[in-house]
XYZ file of C-alpha atoms in Angstrom:
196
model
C 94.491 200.969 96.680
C 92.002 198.434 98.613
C 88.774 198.658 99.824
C 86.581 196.454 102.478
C 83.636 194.997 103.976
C 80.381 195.041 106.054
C 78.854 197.444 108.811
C 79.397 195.829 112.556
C 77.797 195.317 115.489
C 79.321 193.889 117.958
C 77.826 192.069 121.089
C 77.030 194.024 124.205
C 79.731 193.970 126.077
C 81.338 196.428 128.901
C 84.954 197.232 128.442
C 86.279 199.330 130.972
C 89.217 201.395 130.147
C 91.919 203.849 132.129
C 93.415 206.683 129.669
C 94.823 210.386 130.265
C 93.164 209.611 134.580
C 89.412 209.186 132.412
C 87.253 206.160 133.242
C 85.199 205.040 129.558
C 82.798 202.067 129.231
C 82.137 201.397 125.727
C 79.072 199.048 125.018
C 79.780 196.595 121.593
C 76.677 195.103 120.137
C 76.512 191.002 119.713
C 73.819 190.777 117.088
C 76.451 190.189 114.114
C 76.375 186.576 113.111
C 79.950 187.096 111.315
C 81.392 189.231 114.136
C 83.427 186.277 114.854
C 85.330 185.693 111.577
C 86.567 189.307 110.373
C 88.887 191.168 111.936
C 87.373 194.302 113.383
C 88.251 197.239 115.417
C 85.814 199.746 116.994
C 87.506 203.198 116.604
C 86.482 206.856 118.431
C 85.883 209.124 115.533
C 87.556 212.082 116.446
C 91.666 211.601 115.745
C 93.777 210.690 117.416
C 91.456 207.643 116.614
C 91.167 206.189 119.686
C 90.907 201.833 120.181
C 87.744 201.458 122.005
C 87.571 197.097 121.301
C 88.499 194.835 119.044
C 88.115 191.572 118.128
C 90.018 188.425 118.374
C 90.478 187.792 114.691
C 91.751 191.946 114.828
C 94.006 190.867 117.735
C 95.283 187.805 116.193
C 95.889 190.136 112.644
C 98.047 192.788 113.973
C 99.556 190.108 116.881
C 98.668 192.742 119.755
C 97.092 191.697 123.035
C 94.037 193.425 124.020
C 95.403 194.782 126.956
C 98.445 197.169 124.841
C 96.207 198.087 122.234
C 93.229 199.384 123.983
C 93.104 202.850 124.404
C 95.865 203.446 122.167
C 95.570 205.264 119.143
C 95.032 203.754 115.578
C 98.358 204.866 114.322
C 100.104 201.708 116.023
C 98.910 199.593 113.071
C 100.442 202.651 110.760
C 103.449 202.789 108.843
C 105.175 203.881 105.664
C 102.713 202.827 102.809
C 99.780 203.702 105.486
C 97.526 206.485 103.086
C 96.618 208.510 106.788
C 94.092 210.911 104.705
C 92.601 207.887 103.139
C 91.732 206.557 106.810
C 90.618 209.925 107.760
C 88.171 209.925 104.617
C 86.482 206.710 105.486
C 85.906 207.682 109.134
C 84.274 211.253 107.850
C 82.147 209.541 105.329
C 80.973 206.743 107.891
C 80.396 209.539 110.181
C 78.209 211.267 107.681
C 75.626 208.194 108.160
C 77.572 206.379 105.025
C 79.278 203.529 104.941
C 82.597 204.061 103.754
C 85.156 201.886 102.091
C 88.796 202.242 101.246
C 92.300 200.044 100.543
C 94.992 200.871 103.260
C 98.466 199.053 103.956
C 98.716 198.753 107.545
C 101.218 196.889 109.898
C 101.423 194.285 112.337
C 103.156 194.221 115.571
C 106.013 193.221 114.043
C 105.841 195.898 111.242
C 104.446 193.853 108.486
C 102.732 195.050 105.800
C 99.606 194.096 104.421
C 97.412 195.696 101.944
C 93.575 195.359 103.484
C 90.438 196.525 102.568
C 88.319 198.124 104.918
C 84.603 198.962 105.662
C 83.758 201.638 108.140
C 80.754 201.780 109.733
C 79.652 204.639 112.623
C 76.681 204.498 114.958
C 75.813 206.214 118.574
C 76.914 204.879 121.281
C 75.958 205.760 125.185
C 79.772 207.435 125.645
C 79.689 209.352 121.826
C 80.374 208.235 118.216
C 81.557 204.827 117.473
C 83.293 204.121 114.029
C 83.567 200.296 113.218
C 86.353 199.105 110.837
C 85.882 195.819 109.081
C 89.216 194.741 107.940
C 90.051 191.867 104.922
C 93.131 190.986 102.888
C 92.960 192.913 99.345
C 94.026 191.933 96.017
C 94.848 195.319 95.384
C 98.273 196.069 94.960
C 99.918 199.015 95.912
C 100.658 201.729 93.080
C 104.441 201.786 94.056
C 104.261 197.727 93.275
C 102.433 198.338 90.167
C 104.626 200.498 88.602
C 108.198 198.533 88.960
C 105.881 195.910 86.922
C 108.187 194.096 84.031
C 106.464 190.902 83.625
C 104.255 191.872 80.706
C 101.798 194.655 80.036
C 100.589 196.580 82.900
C 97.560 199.226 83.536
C 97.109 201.177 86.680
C 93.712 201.284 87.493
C 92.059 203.286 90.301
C 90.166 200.814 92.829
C 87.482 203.570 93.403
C 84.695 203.891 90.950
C 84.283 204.556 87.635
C 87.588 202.446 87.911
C 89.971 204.930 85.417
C 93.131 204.605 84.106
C 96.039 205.905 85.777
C 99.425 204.995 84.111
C 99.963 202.146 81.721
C 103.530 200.938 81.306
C 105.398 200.752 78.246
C 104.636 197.123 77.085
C 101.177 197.923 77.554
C 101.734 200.836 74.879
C 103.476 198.543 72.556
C 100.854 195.340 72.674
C 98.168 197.714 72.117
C 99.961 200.192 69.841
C 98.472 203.016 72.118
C 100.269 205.968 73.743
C 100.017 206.275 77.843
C 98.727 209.802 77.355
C 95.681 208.593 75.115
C 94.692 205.955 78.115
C 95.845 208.188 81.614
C 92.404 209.266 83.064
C 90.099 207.082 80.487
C 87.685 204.513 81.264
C 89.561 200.481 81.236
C 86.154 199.693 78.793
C 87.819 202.019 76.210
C 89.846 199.100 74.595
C 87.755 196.394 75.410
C 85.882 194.591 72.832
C 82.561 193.340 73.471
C 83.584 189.846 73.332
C 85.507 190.749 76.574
C-alpha cells in the first residue's frame, strides 16, 4: 500500500504520435527543476490510460524504449499485485483538480515487481486532459508480504490516513497481551505511550 510524490510539469516539448490512423501532438512543460530525477509518465485520463511521454528516468525504470511505450496503454507496466481501481482512483481524484496519491506494485519490462508510490497530477493541455504520474520506490510493503510475517510481532497498518489498524499477527497479540479483534480498525496511537 504506497503512495508518491510531486505535481509535474514537464518542458515544452512536441511529441508526435501515430495510434488507431490519429495524428496527436502532446505539449510537456519544462519549468520543473526536478523533472530530470523522478521517473514520470504523462498519462490521458480517460482509460485505457493512454502513454502520451515519459521521461528518461520512467524509461530507464520500467526498461522500455520510448518508441514501444508511447501510445500504448498504462497496463504494460501492470501485473498481478497491480491494485487497477487504486490507479483509477488517483487519476479521478487528480482529475477533480486534486492531487492524488497512492502505493501501486507495478512491473518492468521484464515483469519485475516493485512497490512505488505515486503522485498524480492533471492539468489542460491544447489536445485534452493530461494526468502526470510521479513515480518513487516505497517502503510500503505489500499486505500479502505482511501477513506471511514470522520474524517477530507484526501490525498491518493502512498507508492512507488516519493510518488504522488492519490485522495484527499473533505474536503481536501475545507481546502486548491484546486480542486482534480489540486492535482491527483502531488507531496505531491506541497502545502507544507518550514516551513513544
Amino acid at each position: 500500500i504506497p503512495a508518491l510524490c510531486v505535481s509535474i510539469q514537464f518542458p515544452f516539448m512536441s511529441l508526435h504520435m501515430s495510434h488507431a490512423h490519429e495524428r496527436m501532438d502532446y505539449h510537456v512543460p519544462e519549468d520543473d527543476p526536478d523533472s530530470s530525477r523522478v521517473p514520470k509518465v504523462a498519462i490521458s485520463t480517460q482509460e485505457p490510460f493512454r502513454i502520451l511521454h515519459a521521461s528518461g528516468e520512467w524509461l530507464d525504470l520500467f526498461q522500455f524504449s520510448r518508441e514501444e511505450i508511447i501510445g500504448r496503454n498504462l497496463r504494460m507496466i501492470c501485473g498481478p499485485a497491480t491494485n487497477i481501481m487504486g490507479l483509477k482512483r488517483v487519476v479521478e481524484t487528480a482529475v477533480m483538480a486534486k492531487e492524488g496519491q497512492t502505493a501501486l506494485s507495478l512491473y518492468s519490462r521484464a515483469g519485475t515487481g516493485a512497490h512505488l508510490s505515486v503522485k498524480a497530477s492533471c492539468r489542460d493541455d491544447p489536445t485534452g486532459e493530461v494526468c502526470t504520474l510521479s513515480m518513487s520506490l516505497s517502503d510500503a510493503v505489500p499486505l500479502k508480504d505482511a501477513l506471511q510475517c514470522e520474524d517477530g510481532p507484526c501490525a498491518i497498518i493502512s498507508a492512507e490516513p488516519p493510518h488504522l489498524v488492519e490485522q495484527v499477527n499473533m505474536l503481536f497479540c501475545s507481546q502486548f497481551d491484546l486480542t486482534s479483534a480489540f486492535m482491527a480498525g483502531e488507531n496505531f496511537r491506541k497502545i502507544q505511550s507518550p514516551s513513544t
